[in-house]
Short mmCIF file of C-alpha atoms and ligand atoms in Angstrom, two decimals:
data_model
loop_
_atom_site.label_atom_id
_atom_site.label_comp_id
_atom_site.label_asym_id
_atom_site.label_seq_id
_atom_site.Cartn_x
_atom_site.Cartn_y
_atom_site.Cartn_z
CA MET A 1 21.22 -0.88 -14.54
CA LYS A 2 17.66 -1.30 -13.29
CA ALA A 3 16.14 1.52 -11.21
CA LEU A 4 15.84 -0.56 -8.01
CA GLN A 5 18.90 -2.81 -8.35
CA ASP A 6 20.28 -3.79 -4.90
CA LYS A 7 17.26 -2.18 -3.15
CA VAL A 8 15.05 -3.97 -0.66
CA ALA A 9 11.29 -3.41 -0.73
CA ILE A 10 8.51 -4.44 1.63
CA VAL A 11 4.96 -4.65 0.28
CA THR A 12 2.21 -5.33 2.82
CA GLY A 13 -0.76 -7.35 1.57
CA ALA A 14 1.11 -8.58 -1.50
CA SER A 15 -0.45 -12.03 -1.93
CA ARG A 16 -3.22 -10.73 -4.20
CA GLY A 17 -4.60 -7.77 -6.11
CA ILE A 18 -2.81 -4.42 -6.09
CA GLY A 19 -0.09 -5.51 -3.65
CA LYS A 20 0.85 -8.49 -5.83
CA ALA A 21 1.12 -6.22 -8.90
CA ILE A 22 3.28 -3.79 -6.90
CA ALA A 23 5.59 -6.58 -5.70
CA LEU A 24 6.06 -7.85 -9.26
CA ALA A 25 6.63 -4.32 -10.61
CA LEU A 26 9.28 -3.48 -7.99
CA ALA A 27 10.99 -6.84 -8.59
CA SER A 28 11.01 -6.17 -12.36
CA GLU A 29 13.17 -3.13 -11.57
CA GLY A 30 15.61 -5.26 -9.59
CA ALA A 31 14.34 -4.89 -6.01
CA SER A 32 14.42 -7.78 -3.55
CA VAL A 33 10.86 -7.96 -2.24
CA ALA A 34 9.33 -9.06 1.06
CA ILE A 35 5.79 -10.23 0.32
CA ASN A 36 3.62 -9.82 3.39
CA TYR A 37 0.24 -11.53 3.70
CA ALA A 38 -2.33 -12.33 6.38
CA SER A 39 -3.60 -15.81 5.52
CA SER A 40 -3.11 -16.62 1.81
CA SER A 41 0.21 -18.44 2.21
CA ALA A 42 0.01 -20.40 -1.08
CA ALA A 43 -0.77 -17.23 -3.06
CA ALA A 44 2.06 -15.31 -1.38
CA GLU A 45 4.53 -18.16 -1.99
CA ALA A 46 3.43 -18.17 -5.66
CA VAL A 47 4.22 -14.43 -5.96
CA ALA A 48 7.65 -15.07 -4.43
CA ALA A 49 8.20 -17.99 -6.85
CA ASP A 50 7.23 -15.75 -9.81
CA ILE A 51 9.88 -13.22 -8.76
CA GLN A 52 12.50 -15.92 -8.23
CA GLY A 53 11.57 -17.29 -11.66
CA MET A 54 12.42 -13.87 -13.15
CA GLY A 55 15.85 -14.13 -11.51
CA GLY A 56 14.91 -11.89 -8.58
CA GLN A 57 14.88 -12.31 -4.80
CA ALA A 58 11.72 -12.57 -2.72
CA ILE A 59 10.40 -13.97 0.54
CA ALA A 60 6.81 -14.43 1.64
CA LEU A 61 6.20 -13.48 5.29
CA GLN A 62 2.98 -13.89 7.24
CA ALA A 63 2.02 -11.07 9.63
CA ASP A 64 -1.15 -9.27 10.60
CA VAL A 65 0.16 -5.73 10.18
CA SER A 66 -2.50 -4.32 12.52
CA LYS A 67 -0.69 -6.07 15.41
CA PRO A 68 2.47 -4.39 16.80
CA ASP A 69 4.26 -7.60 17.81
CA GLN A 70 3.63 -9.19 14.41
CA VAL A 71 4.91 -6.08 12.61
CA ASP A 72 8.09 -6.17 14.70
CA GLY A 73 8.64 -9.86 13.96
CA PHE A 74 8.03 -9.38 10.25
CA ILE A 75 10.46 -6.49 9.96
CA ALA A 76 13.07 -8.33 12.03
CA ALA A 77 12.85 -11.22 9.54
CA VAL A 78 13.41 -8.85 6.60
CA MET A 79 16.39 -7.23 8.34
CA GLU A 80 17.85 -10.64 9.16
CA LYS A 81 17.63 -11.66 5.49
CA TRP A 82 18.69 -8.46 3.72
CA GLY A 83 19.92 -6.01 6.38
CA ARG A 84 18.20 -2.92 4.99
CA VAL A 85 14.85 -1.57 3.75
CA ASP A 86 14.75 1.00 0.94
CA VAL A 87 11.08 0.97 0.00
CA LEU A 88 7.99 0.40 2.16
CA VAL A 89 4.63 0.10 0.44
CA ASN A 90 1.75 0.17 2.93
CA ASN A 91 -0.85 -1.59 0.81
CA ALA A 92 -2.68 -4.08 3.06
CA GLY A 93 -6.32 -3.10 3.45
CA ILE A 94 -9.82 -4.42 4.04
CA THR A 95 -13.38 -3.19 3.70
CA ARG A 96 -16.33 -3.80 6.02
CA ASP A 97 -18.95 -1.82 4.15
CA THR A 98 -22.31 -0.89 5.63
CA LEU A 99 -24.27 2.31 6.17
CA LEU A 100 -23.40 4.40 9.21
CA LEU A 101 -26.54 3.57 11.19
CA ARG A 102 -25.90 -0.15 10.78
CA MET A 103 -22.15 0.05 11.38
CA GLY A 104 -21.05 -1.65 14.57
CA LEU A 105 -17.94 -0.77 16.53
CA GLU A 106 -16.37 -4.04 15.33
CA GLU A 107 -16.71 -3.04 11.66
CA TRP A 108 -15.41 0.45 12.40
CA GLN A 109 -12.47 -0.78 14.47
CA ALA A 110 -11.36 -3.60 12.16
CA VAL A 111 -10.98 -1.19 9.23
CA ILE A 112 -9.28 1.53 11.28
CA ASP A 113 -6.95 -1.04 12.89
CA LEU A 114 -5.59 -2.36 9.58
CA ASN A 115 -6.02 0.52 7.11
CA LEU A 116 -4.79 3.31 9.41
CA THR A 117 -3.09 1.85 12.51
CA GLY A 118 -1.32 -0.75 10.35
CA VAL A 119 0.16 2.06 8.24
CA PHE A 120 1.30 3.83 11.43
CA LEU A 121 2.91 0.68 12.88
CA CYS A 122 4.81 -0.29 9.72
CA THR A 123 5.89 3.27 8.96
CA LYS A 124 7.12 3.89 12.51
CA ALA A 125 9.15 0.67 12.60
CA ILE A 126 10.65 1.14 9.13
CA SER A 127 11.36 4.84 9.57
CA LYS A 128 13.85 3.96 12.34
CA ILE A 129 15.77 1.87 9.80
CA MET A 130 15.51 4.49 7.05
CA LEU A 131 16.62 7.31 9.37
CA LYS A 132 19.84 5.39 10.06
CA GLN A 133 20.29 4.76 6.33
CA LYS A 134 19.54 8.44 5.56
CA SER A 135 17.37 7.35 2.64
CA GLY A 136 14.10 5.63 1.88
CA ARG A 137 10.77 5.70 0.09
CA ILE A 138 7.46 5.18 1.84
CA ILE A 139 4.38 4.81 -0.33
CA ASN A 140 0.93 4.53 1.21
CA ILE A 141 -2.04 3.18 -0.71
CA ALA A 142 -4.98 5.47 0.10
CA SER A 143 -8.25 5.68 -1.90
CA VAL A 144 -10.51 8.14 -3.66
CA ALA A 145 -12.97 7.25 -0.85
CA GLY A 146 -10.71 9.21 1.52
CA GLN A 147 -11.06 12.27 -0.70
CA MET A 148 -14.68 12.20 -1.89
CA GLY A 149 -16.44 9.92 0.62
CA ASN A 150 -18.56 6.95 -0.38
CA PRO A 151 -21.89 5.82 1.14
CA GLY A 152 -21.37 2.60 3.11
CA GLN A 153 -17.70 3.34 3.75
CA ALA A 154 -17.60 5.68 6.77
CA ASN A 155 -14.92 3.46 8.36
CA TYR A 156 -12.90 3.01 5.17
CA SER A 157 -13.07 6.65 4.02
CA ALA A 158 -12.08 7.85 7.51
CA ALA A 159 -9.08 5.51 7.51
CA LYS A 160 -8.00 6.50 4.00
CA ALA A 161 -8.40 10.24 4.69
CA GLY A 162 -6.29 9.58 7.79
CA VAL A 163 -3.62 7.95 5.62
CA ILE A 164 -3.47 11.07 3.44
CA GLY A 165 -2.98 13.35 6.47
CA PHE A 166 -0.49 10.92 8.01
CA THR A 167 1.48 10.92 4.73
CA LYS A 168 1.88 14.72 4.83
CA THR A 169 2.99 14.85 8.48
CA VAL A 170 5.47 11.98 8.18
CA ALA A 171 6.83 13.46 4.93
CA LYS A 172 7.67 16.62 6.88
CA GLU A 173 9.13 14.73 9.86
CA LEU A 174 11.42 12.49 7.76
CA SER A 175 12.40 15.02 5.09
CA THR A 176 15.72 15.99 6.69
CA ARG A 177 17.10 12.48 6.02
CA SER A 178 16.09 12.32 2.34
CA ILE A 179 13.19 9.98 3.05
CA THR A 180 10.15 10.66 0.89
CA VAL A 181 6.59 9.75 1.85
CA ASN A 182 3.79 9.79 -0.70
CA ALA A 183 0.33 8.31 -1.17
CA VAL A 184 -1.39 6.80 -4.17
CA ALA A 185 -5.19 7.04 -4.30
CA PRO A 186 -6.68 4.36 -6.55
CA GLY A 187 -10.16 4.64 -7.95
CA PHE A 188 -12.13 1.47 -8.78
CA ILE A 189 -9.56 -1.26 -9.45
CA GLU A 190 -10.49 -4.83 -10.44
CA THR A 191 -9.43 -7.03 -7.51
CA ASP A 192 -11.06 -9.39 -5.00
CA MET A 193 -11.95 -6.30 -2.93
CA THR A 194 -14.22 -4.90 -5.63
CA GLU A 195 -15.52 -8.24 -6.95
CA GLY A 196 -19.31 -8.06 -6.80
CA LEU A 197 -19.37 -4.26 -6.64
CA LYS A 198 -19.21 -3.65 -10.38
CA ALA A 199 -22.28 -1.91 -11.76
CA ASP A 200 -22.93 0.08 -14.92
CA ASP A 201 -23.83 3.22 -12.97
CA ILE A 202 -20.33 3.27 -11.41
CA LEU A 203 -18.79 3.65 -14.87
CA LYS A 204 -20.73 6.92 -15.28
CA PHE A 205 -18.50 8.42 -12.58
CA ILE A 206 -15.26 7.31 -14.25
CA PRO A 207 -14.37 9.70 -17.10
CA LEU A 208 -12.13 7.09 -18.77
CA GLY A 209 -15.15 4.77 -18.80
CA ARG A 210 -13.56 1.59 -17.41
CA TYR A 211 -12.27 0.02 -14.21
CA GLY A 212 -8.56 0.19 -13.43
CA LYS A 213 -6.09 -2.68 -13.35
CA PRO A 214 -3.71 -3.45 -10.43
CA GLU A 215 -0.76 -2.94 -12.80
CA GLU A 216 -1.86 0.67 -13.32
CA ILE A 217 -1.45 1.37 -9.58
CA ALA A 218 1.84 -0.54 -9.58
CA GLY A 219 3.19 1.71 -12.34
CA MET A 220 2.76 4.81 -10.16
CA VAL A 221 4.29 3.06 -7.13
CA LYS A 222 7.28 1.95 -9.22
CA PHE A 223 7.81 5.54 -10.35
CA LEU A 224 7.62 6.88 -6.77
CA ALA A 225 10.16 4.28 -5.62
CA ALA A 226 12.63 5.09 -8.41
CA ASP A 227 15.80 7.05 -7.91
CA PRO A 228 16.47 9.74 -9.02
CA ALA A 229 13.19 10.07 -10.97
CA ALA A 230 11.01 10.69 -7.90
CA ALA A 231 13.64 11.97 -5.44
CA TYR A 232 12.15 15.48 -5.27
CA ILE A 233 8.54 14.41 -4.61
CA THR A 234 7.20 14.12 -1.06
CA GLY A 235 3.98 14.59 0.88
CA GLN A 236 1.83 14.18 -2.22
CA THR A 237 -1.21 12.07 -3.04
CA PHE A 238 -1.42 10.83 -6.62
CA ASN A 239 -4.77 9.77 -8.00
CA VAL A 240 -4.80 6.80 -10.34
CA ASP A 241 -8.53 6.67 -10.87
CA GLY A 242 -9.50 7.16 -14.49
CA GLY A 243 -10.37 10.74 -13.64
CA MET A 244 -12.90 10.05 -10.83
CA VAL A 245 -11.42 12.83 -8.67
CA MET A 246 -10.27 16.03 -10.30
CA ALA A 247 -9.11 18.52 -7.70
P1 NAP B 1 -7.43 -7.35 -1.95
O1 NAP B 1 -7.39 -7.91 -3.34
O2 NAP B 1 -8.59 -7.66 -1.07
O3 NAP B 1 -6.06 -7.81 -1.22
C1 NAP B 1 -5.85 -7.42 0.11
C2 NAP B 1 -4.45 -7.82 0.55
O4 NAP B 1 -4.29 -7.37 1.91
C3 NAP B 1 -4.22 -9.31 0.54
O5 NAP B 1 -2.89 -9.56 0.16
C4 NAP B 1 -4.44 -9.69 2.01
O6 NAP B 1 -3.72 -10.84 2.42
C5 NAP B 1 -3.86 -8.47 2.70
N1 NAP B 1 -4.32 -8.34 4.08
C6 NAP B 1 -5.59 -8.36 4.54
N2 NAP B 1 -5.60 -8.23 5.88
C7 NAP B 1 -4.30 -8.13 6.27
C8 NAP B 1 -3.65 -8.00 7.51
N3 NAP B 1 -4.36 -7.91 8.67
N4 NAP B 1 -2.29 -7.95 7.53
C9 NAP B 1 -1.57 -8.07 6.38
N5 NAP B 1 -2.14 -8.18 5.17
C10 NAP B 1 -3.47 -8.22 5.12
O7 NAP B 1 -7.30 -5.76 -1.97
P2 NAP B 1 -6.85 -4.74 -3.13
O8 NAP B 1 -8.04 -4.35 -3.90
O9 NAP B 1 -5.66 -5.28 -3.82
O10 NAP B 1 -6.46 -3.48 -2.23
C11 NAP B 1 -5.11 -3.16 -1.90
C12 NAP B 1 -5.08 -1.77 -1.30
O11 NAP B 1 -5.61 -0.83 -2.25
C13 NAP B 1 -5.92 -1.61 -0.04
O12 NAP B 1 -5.29 -0.73 0.87
C14 NAP B 1 -7.21 -0.99 -0.56
O13 NAP B 1 -7.88 -0.26 0.44
C15 NAP B 1 -6.64 -0.08 -1.64
N6 NAP B 1 -7.62 0.31 -2.65
C16 NAP B 1 -8.20 -0.61 -3.45
C17 NAP B 1 -9.12 -0.18 -4.42
C18 NAP B 1 -9.80 -1.13 -5.36
O14 NAP B 1 -10.63 -0.65 -6.15
N7 NAP B 1 -9.49 -2.40 -5.36
C19 NAP B 1 -9.45 1.17 -4.51
C20 NAP B 1 -8.84 2.07 -3.66
C21 NAP B 1 -7.91 1.64 -2.74
P3 NAP B 1 -4.42 -12.32 2.37
O15 NAP B 1 -4.45 -12.69 0.91
O16 NAP B 1 -3.51 -13.18 3.15
O17 NAP B 1 -5.78 -12.15 2.94
#
């Protein structure tokens, strides 16, 4: 039997990049997957079709997860279809990079609203369901920027550091009902988000000497979702970064 057979997973921001790889990886283990996206409906439908083509179950659902009413509607649609949620992956994220002195409140707020408040909204809504079920896995996609900082990313690194702290607190609050909450901190992964940022001098800071692939983040998420393999792990942040951060 597959590790996630009969489980239901939600992946936010799963139309492209890391979220798409996570959705496909969870489906390959038997999970039914809700593929959330903001605007790329054709790409999200294609991910759902890929999963259905593998014999799995998937639905693509549009929602801006920084907006409380849209989060509620999205989760209601998942509950209506499958009646439970076993795995939540808070993956949706954006960047609005610029140096601090040039950063406007709009650029600050947009990144905090999605990358931190979006994680809060989805986790709060889903934790009510998981508390009733007395089980669940919540996996938050953070970043090495939240651990080491990165010039031009004051907004993004603040949000991602916030996600790491949030992960620890929620892990403690939900622990009595066997719900685990962990974070994965990717390094430099080849996706649309990092397109145009590649430069030889970045590779000097990556001990493994190459950029990461979305599938390499998905592998860690799949492990953290699996039962019983990861059942005794909570409140942790796992770096998948080619060695960029060594604590
Ligand atoms: P990406 O390729 O830019 O994809 C972003 C995804 O988020 C898309 O599916 C997008 O949907 C969705 N999204 C954007 N705004 C949204 C909103 N308001 N509500 C719901 N979904 C929304 O990004 P990525 O590189 O895969 O990054 C995924 C996660 O990994 C992010 O949290 C990012 O911060 C984190 N991360 C990435 C790297 C990296 O090197 N790439 C490193 C560290 C951490 P649409 O297609 O509809 O726009």
